[in-house]
Short mmCIF file of N, CA and C in Angstrom, two decimals:
data_model
loop_
_atom_site.label_atom_id
_atom_site.label_comp_id
_atom_site.label_asym_id
_atom_site.label_seq_id
_atom_site.Cartn_x
_atom_site.Cartn_y
_atom_site.Cartn_z
N MET A 1 52.92 -6.22 -42.17
CA MET A 1 52.44 -5.17 -41.29
C MET A 1 53.26 -5.21 -40.00
N ALA A 2 53.45 -4.05 -39.40
CA ALA A 2 54.23 -3.95 -38.17
C ALA A 2 53.67 -2.84 -37.30
N THR A 3 53.96 -2.95 -36.01
CA THR A 3 53.60 -1.89 -35.08
C THR A 3 54.85 -1.07 -34.78
N ILE A 4 54.76 0.20 -35.07
CA ILE A 4 55.84 1.14 -34.77
C ILE A 4 55.44 1.85 -33.48
N ALA A 5 56.32 1.83 -32.50
CA ALA A 5 55.95 2.35 -31.17
C ALA A 5 56.92 3.43 -30.70
N LEU A 6 56.37 4.37 -30.00
CA LEU A 6 57.13 5.38 -29.27
C LEU A 6 56.59 5.31 -27.85
N GLU A 7 57.41 4.81 -26.93
CA GLU A 7 56.93 4.57 -25.57
C GLU A 7 57.72 5.39 -24.56
N GLY A 8 56.98 5.91 -23.60
CA GLY A 8 57.62 6.61 -22.48
C GLY A 8 58.15 7.99 -22.81
N ALA A 9 57.58 8.65 -23.82
CA ALA A 9 57.99 10.02 -24.12
C ALA A 9 57.52 10.92 -22.99
N ARG A 10 58.43 11.65 -22.39
CA ARG A 10 58.10 12.47 -21.22
C ARG A 10 58.06 13.94 -21.59
N PHE A 11 57.02 14.60 -21.09
CA PHE A 11 56.84 16.02 -21.35
C PHE A 11 56.41 16.71 -20.06
N TYR A 12 56.87 17.91 -19.86
CA TYR A 12 56.37 18.74 -18.77
C TYR A 12 55.42 19.72 -19.42
N ALA A 13 54.16 19.72 -18.98
CA ALA A 13 53.15 20.53 -19.65
C ALA A 13 52.18 21.14 -18.64
N TYR A 14 51.35 22.03 -19.12
CA TYR A 14 50.48 22.84 -18.27
C TYR A 14 49.01 22.62 -18.61
N HIS A 15 48.61 21.35 -18.60
CA HIS A 15 47.22 21.01 -18.87
C HIS A 15 46.49 20.83 -17.55
N GLY A 16 45.21 21.16 -17.54
CA GLY A 16 44.42 20.92 -16.34
C GLY A 16 43.27 21.89 -16.22
N PHE A 17 42.27 21.44 -15.53
CA PHE A 17 41.08 22.26 -15.31
C PHE A 17 41.34 23.34 -14.27
N TYR A 18 42.12 22.98 -13.26
CA TYR A 18 42.35 23.90 -12.14
C TYR A 18 43.50 24.87 -12.44
N GLU A 19 43.35 26.09 -11.94
CA GLU A 19 44.33 27.15 -12.20
C GLU A 19 45.73 26.73 -11.77
N GLU A 20 45.85 26.06 -10.62
CA GLU A 20 47.18 25.67 -10.15
C GLU A 20 47.84 24.68 -11.10
N GLU A 21 47.06 23.82 -11.76
CA GLU A 21 47.62 22.90 -12.75
C GLU A 21 48.17 23.67 -13.94
N GLN A 22 47.47 24.71 -14.33
CA GLN A 22 47.87 25.52 -15.48
C GLN A 22 49.10 26.38 -15.16
N ILE A 23 49.30 26.68 -13.89
CA ILE A 23 50.45 27.49 -13.47
C ILE A 23 51.66 26.61 -13.16
N LEU A 24 51.44 25.56 -12.36
CA LEU A 24 52.54 24.70 -11.92
C LEU A 24 52.93 23.64 -12.94
N GLY A 25 51.95 23.13 -13.67
CA GLY A 25 52.20 22.06 -14.63
C GLY A 25 52.54 20.75 -13.95
N CYS A 26 52.77 19.74 -14.75
CA CYS A 26 53.21 18.45 -14.22
C CYS A 26 53.77 17.60 -15.36
N GLU A 27 54.29 16.45 -15.00
CA GLU A 27 54.89 15.56 -15.98
C GLU A 27 53.82 14.67 -16.61
N TYR A 28 53.98 14.43 -17.89
CA TYR A 28 53.11 13.54 -18.66
C TYR A 28 53.97 12.52 -19.37
N ILE A 29 53.45 11.31 -19.49
CA ILE A 29 54.13 10.27 -20.26
C ILE A 29 53.20 9.86 -21.39
N VAL A 30 53.75 9.83 -22.60
CA VAL A 30 52.96 9.54 -23.79
C VAL A 30 53.50 8.29 -24.47
N ASP A 31 52.58 7.39 -24.84
CA ASP A 31 52.90 6.21 -25.63
C ASP A 31 52.08 6.26 -26.91
N VAL A 32 52.73 5.99 -28.05
CA VAL A 32 52.06 5.99 -29.34
C VAL A 32 52.40 4.68 -30.06
N PHE A 33 51.38 4.05 -30.62
CA PHE A 33 51.55 2.84 -31.42
C PHE A 33 50.86 3.06 -32.76
N VAL A 34 51.56 2.76 -33.84
CA VAL A 34 51.00 2.93 -35.18
C VAL A 34 51.20 1.63 -35.95
N GLU A 35 50.13 1.13 -36.54
CA GLU A 35 50.19 -0.08 -37.35
C GLU A 35 50.33 0.34 -38.81
N ALA A 36 51.37 -0.17 -39.47
CA ALA A 36 51.65 0.24 -40.84
C ALA A 36 52.28 -0.89 -41.64
N ASP A 37 52.18 -0.80 -42.93
CA ASP A 37 52.87 -1.72 -43.84
C ASP A 37 54.29 -1.19 -44.01
N VAL A 38 55.26 -1.97 -43.56
CA VAL A 38 56.65 -1.52 -43.61
C VAL A 38 57.48 -2.29 -44.63
N ASP A 39 56.83 -3.14 -45.41
CA ASP A 39 57.57 -4.00 -46.35
C ASP A 39 58.43 -3.19 -47.32
N ALA A 40 57.84 -2.20 -47.97
CA ALA A 40 58.59 -1.40 -48.95
C ALA A 40 59.75 -0.67 -48.28
N ALA A 41 59.50 -0.12 -47.10
CA ALA A 41 60.56 0.60 -46.37
C ALA A 41 61.70 -0.35 -46.02
N ALA A 42 61.36 -1.56 -45.58
CA ALA A 42 62.38 -2.53 -45.20
C ALA A 42 63.19 -2.99 -46.42
N GLU A 43 62.50 -3.25 -47.52
CA GLU A 43 63.19 -3.72 -48.73
C GLU A 43 64.12 -2.65 -49.30
N GLU A 44 63.68 -1.41 -49.27
CA GLU A 44 64.46 -0.31 -49.85
C GLU A 44 65.35 0.39 -48.83
N ASP A 45 65.21 0.03 -47.55
CA ASP A 45 65.93 0.70 -46.46
C ASP A 45 65.67 2.21 -46.53
N ASP A 46 64.37 2.55 -46.64
CA ASP A 46 63.94 3.92 -46.91
C ASP A 46 63.11 4.47 -45.76
N LEU A 47 63.67 5.40 -45.02
CA LEU A 47 62.97 6.02 -43.90
C LEU A 47 61.69 6.71 -44.33
N PHE A 48 61.67 7.27 -45.53
CA PHE A 48 60.51 8.03 -45.99
C PHE A 48 59.36 7.15 -46.44
N ALA A 49 59.57 5.83 -46.46
CA ALA A 49 58.51 4.90 -46.84
C ALA A 49 57.87 4.25 -45.62
N THR A 50 58.18 4.74 -44.45
CA THR A 50 57.62 4.18 -43.22
C THR A 50 57.12 5.30 -42.32
N VAL A 51 56.70 4.94 -41.13
CA VAL A 51 56.29 5.93 -40.13
C VAL A 51 57.52 6.23 -39.28
N ASN A 52 58.02 7.43 -39.39
CA ASN A 52 59.21 7.84 -38.67
C ASN A 52 58.83 8.17 -37.22
N TYR A 53 59.39 7.44 -36.27
CA TYR A 53 59.01 7.69 -34.88
C TYR A 53 59.52 9.03 -34.36
N GLU A 54 60.51 9.61 -35.03
CA GLU A 54 60.91 10.97 -34.68
C GLU A 54 59.77 11.95 -35.00
N THR A 55 59.10 11.73 -36.12
CA THR A 55 57.95 12.56 -36.47
C THR A 55 56.83 12.38 -35.46
N LEU A 56 56.61 11.14 -35.01
CA LEU A 56 55.59 10.90 -33.97
C LEU A 56 55.93 11.71 -32.72
N TYR A 57 57.21 11.68 -32.33
CA TYR A 57 57.63 12.44 -31.15
C TYR A 57 57.38 13.93 -31.34
N LEU A 58 57.74 14.46 -32.49
CA LEU A 58 57.57 15.90 -32.74
C LEU A 58 56.10 16.30 -32.73
N ILE A 59 55.23 15.45 -33.26
CA ILE A 59 53.79 15.72 -33.21
C ILE A 59 53.35 15.82 -31.75
N CYS A 60 53.77 14.85 -30.94
CA CYS A 60 53.40 14.86 -29.52
C CYS A 60 53.97 16.09 -28.82
N GLN A 61 55.22 16.40 -29.10
CA GLN A 61 55.87 17.56 -28.47
C GLN A 61 55.13 18.86 -28.77
N VAL A 62 54.79 19.07 -30.03
CA VAL A 62 54.09 20.30 -30.43
C VAL A 62 52.73 20.39 -29.73
N GLU A 63 51.99 19.31 -29.72
CA GLU A 63 50.64 19.34 -29.13
C GLU A 63 50.67 19.41 -27.61
N MET A 64 51.67 18.79 -26.99
CA MET A 64 51.78 18.86 -25.53
C MET A 64 52.15 20.26 -25.07
N ARG A 65 52.75 21.05 -25.93
CA ARG A 65 53.13 22.43 -25.57
C ARG A 65 51.94 23.38 -25.57
N LYS A 66 50.83 22.98 -26.14
CA LYS A 66 49.64 23.84 -26.21
C LYS A 66 48.76 23.56 -24.99
N PRO A 67 48.73 24.46 -24.01
CA PRO A 67 47.94 24.22 -22.80
C PRO A 67 46.46 24.00 -23.11
N SER A 68 45.90 23.00 -22.45
CA SER A 68 44.48 22.67 -22.58
C SER A 68 43.93 22.29 -21.22
N GLN A 69 42.65 22.47 -21.03
CA GLN A 69 42.05 22.06 -19.77
C GLN A 69 41.97 20.54 -19.66
N LEU A 70 41.79 19.87 -20.78
CA LEU A 70 41.59 18.42 -20.76
C LEU A 70 42.67 17.70 -21.57
N ILE A 71 43.17 16.58 -21.03
CA ILE A 71 44.10 15.78 -21.82
C ILE A 71 43.35 15.08 -22.96
N GLU A 72 42.04 14.99 -22.85
CA GLU A 72 41.23 14.47 -23.95
C GLU A 72 41.42 15.33 -25.20
N THR A 73 41.46 16.64 -24.99
CA THR A 73 41.64 17.58 -26.09
C THR A 73 43.02 17.40 -26.72
N VAL A 74 44.02 17.27 -25.89
CA VAL A 74 45.39 17.08 -26.37
C VAL A 74 45.48 15.78 -27.16
N GLY A 75 44.91 14.72 -26.60
CA GLY A 75 44.94 13.42 -27.27
C GLY A 75 44.26 13.44 -28.62
N GLN A 76 43.14 14.09 -28.69
CA GLN A 76 42.42 14.18 -29.96
C GLN A 76 43.25 14.93 -31.00
N ARG A 77 43.92 15.99 -30.58
CA ARG A 77 44.77 16.73 -31.51
C ARG A 77 45.92 15.86 -32.03
N ILE A 78 46.53 15.10 -31.13
CA ILE A 78 47.64 14.23 -31.53
C ILE A 78 47.16 13.17 -32.51
N MET A 79 46.05 12.52 -32.21
CA MET A 79 45.52 11.48 -33.09
C MET A 79 45.19 12.05 -34.47
N THR A 80 44.61 13.23 -34.51
CA THR A 80 44.27 13.85 -35.79
C THR A 80 45.53 14.15 -36.60
N ARG A 81 46.55 14.67 -35.94
CA ARG A 81 47.81 15.00 -36.64
C ARG A 81 48.50 13.75 -37.15
N ILE A 82 48.45 12.65 -36.38
CA ILE A 82 49.06 11.40 -36.84
C ILE A 82 48.33 10.90 -38.09
N SER A 83 47.00 10.90 -38.04
CA SER A 83 46.22 10.44 -39.20
C SER A 83 46.46 11.32 -40.42
N ASP A 84 46.57 12.62 -40.20
CA ASP A 84 46.82 13.55 -41.32
C ASP A 84 48.22 13.36 -41.90
N MET A 85 49.21 13.14 -41.04
CA MET A 85 50.60 13.01 -41.48
C MET A 85 50.86 11.66 -42.16
N PHE A 86 50.17 10.62 -41.68
CA PHE A 86 50.38 9.26 -42.19
C PHE A 86 49.04 8.66 -42.62
N PRO A 87 48.50 9.08 -43.75
CA PRO A 87 47.16 8.63 -44.15
C PRO A 87 47.07 7.15 -44.50
N ASN A 88 48.20 6.47 -44.72
CA ASN A 88 48.17 5.07 -45.11
C ASN A 88 48.32 4.09 -43.95
N ILE A 89 48.31 4.59 -42.72
CA ILE A 89 48.41 3.67 -41.58
C ILE A 89 47.10 2.90 -41.41
N PHE A 90 47.19 1.76 -40.76
CA PHE A 90 46.02 0.92 -40.52
C PHE A 90 45.35 1.23 -39.18
N GLY A 91 46.02 2.00 -38.35
CA GLY A 91 45.45 2.37 -37.06
C GLY A 91 46.50 2.98 -36.16
N ALA A 92 46.00 3.64 -35.11
CA ALA A 92 46.90 4.26 -34.14
C ALA A 92 46.30 4.12 -32.75
N LYS A 93 47.18 4.05 -31.77
CA LYS A 93 46.77 4.00 -30.37
C LYS A 93 47.65 4.98 -29.61
N LEU A 94 47.03 5.74 -28.71
CA LEU A 94 47.73 6.77 -27.95
C LEU A 94 47.29 6.70 -26.50
N CYS A 95 48.26 6.73 -25.60
CA CYS A 95 47.95 6.81 -24.17
C CYS A 95 48.72 8.00 -23.61
N ILE A 96 47.99 8.88 -22.92
CA ILE A 96 48.61 10.02 -22.22
C ILE A 96 48.37 9.81 -20.73
N ARG A 97 49.47 9.75 -19.97
CA ARG A 97 49.37 9.60 -18.52
C ARG A 97 49.81 10.90 -17.85
N LYS A 98 48.97 11.38 -16.96
CA LYS A 98 49.29 12.57 -16.15
C LYS A 98 49.84 12.04 -14.83
N MET A 99 51.11 12.32 -14.57
CA MET A 99 51.76 11.79 -13.38
C MET A 99 51.38 12.60 -12.14
N ASN A 100 51.10 11.90 -11.07
CA ASN A 100 50.76 12.52 -9.78
C ASN A 100 49.68 13.60 -9.90
N PRO A 101 48.51 13.25 -10.41
CA PRO A 101 47.46 14.27 -10.56
C PRO A 101 47.03 14.80 -9.19
N PRO A 102 46.69 16.08 -9.11
CA PRO A 102 46.33 16.69 -7.82
C PRO A 102 44.91 16.31 -7.40
N LEU A 103 44.79 15.15 -6.77
CA LEU A 103 43.47 14.65 -6.38
C LEU A 103 43.27 14.61 -4.87
N GLY A 104 44.20 15.14 -4.12
CA GLY A 104 44.06 15.16 -2.67
C GLY A 104 44.55 13.89 -2.00
N GLY A 105 45.14 12.99 -2.76
CA GLY A 105 45.69 11.75 -2.23
C GLY A 105 46.83 11.28 -3.11
N ARG A 106 47.42 10.16 -2.74
CA ARG A 106 48.54 9.63 -3.51
C ARG A 106 48.02 8.82 -4.69
N VAL A 107 48.20 9.35 -5.87
CA VAL A 107 47.79 8.68 -7.10
C VAL A 107 48.98 8.72 -8.06
N GLY A 108 49.37 7.58 -8.57
CA GLY A 108 50.51 7.52 -9.47
C GLY A 108 50.28 8.26 -10.77
N SER A 109 49.11 8.02 -11.37
CA SER A 109 48.80 8.70 -12.63
C SER A 109 47.32 8.55 -12.95
N SER A 110 46.86 9.45 -13.80
CA SER A 110 45.57 9.30 -14.45
C SER A 110 45.88 9.25 -15.94
N SER A 111 45.01 8.63 -16.73
CA SER A 111 45.35 8.50 -18.15
C SER A 111 44.11 8.45 -19.02
N ILE A 112 44.36 8.66 -20.29
CA ILE A 112 43.34 8.47 -21.31
C ILE A 112 44.00 7.74 -22.47
N THR A 113 43.24 6.83 -23.08
CA THR A 113 43.73 6.07 -24.22
C THR A 113 42.78 6.26 -25.39
N PHE A 114 43.35 6.57 -26.53
CA PHE A 114 42.61 6.69 -27.78
C PHE A 114 43.05 5.54 -28.69
N ALA A 115 42.15 5.05 -29.52
CA ALA A 115 42.51 4.02 -30.48
C ALA A 115 41.60 4.13 -31.70
N ASN A 116 42.18 3.84 -32.86
CA ASN A 116 41.37 3.77 -34.07
C ASN A 116 41.92 2.69 -34.98
N GLY A 117 41.19 2.37 -36.03
CA GLY A 117 41.63 1.35 -36.97
C GLY A 117 41.80 0.02 -36.29
N VAL A 118 42.92 -0.66 -36.55
CA VAL A 118 43.15 -1.99 -36.00
C VAL A 118 43.28 -1.97 -34.48
N PHE A 119 43.49 -0.83 -33.89
CA PHE A 119 43.61 -0.72 -32.43
C PHE A 119 42.29 -0.35 -31.76
N ASP A 120 41.22 -0.29 -32.50
CA ASP A 120 39.93 0.17 -31.96
C ASP A 120 39.64 -0.54 -30.64
N LEU A 121 39.39 0.24 -29.59
CA LEU A 121 39.16 -0.30 -28.25
C LEU A 121 37.94 -1.20 -28.17
N PHE A 122 36.99 -0.98 -29.06
CA PHE A 122 35.74 -1.73 -28.98
C PHE A 122 35.69 -2.89 -29.97
N GLN A 123 36.80 -3.16 -30.60
CA GLN A 123 36.90 -4.25 -31.55
C GLN A 123 36.87 -5.57 -30.79
N GLU A 124 36.15 -6.53 -31.32
CA GLU A 124 36.08 -7.84 -30.66
C GLU A 124 37.36 -8.61 -30.94
N GLY A 125 37.70 -9.48 -29.96
CA GLY A 125 38.84 -10.35 -30.17
C GLY A 125 39.97 -9.87 -29.45
#
């Protein structure tokens, strides 16, 4: 088993509750981790037998382009698409960071993290 990661994917998107966020947009950073059995892919040197991180990026890119009021909504869409595209994974973890959120003060980022399977946030240990 191995963790396949896509870290620091940057997108400019128009998510937010407030009208100015939807008009001006801002930068988002997305991290995705997928736990999968890569033995067959490694033995056969076969990209199609593993989780292709280019596909992970494209899933994130497509979903980040769809404006939503909440990054929770975007995150849920990404997690669903990953599970649908790679049904044999053991789990996925996703973090979406909204850079410099408009909160009236200096804030580096706000974020939401989703996890399922082996990455379940509420798992003991």
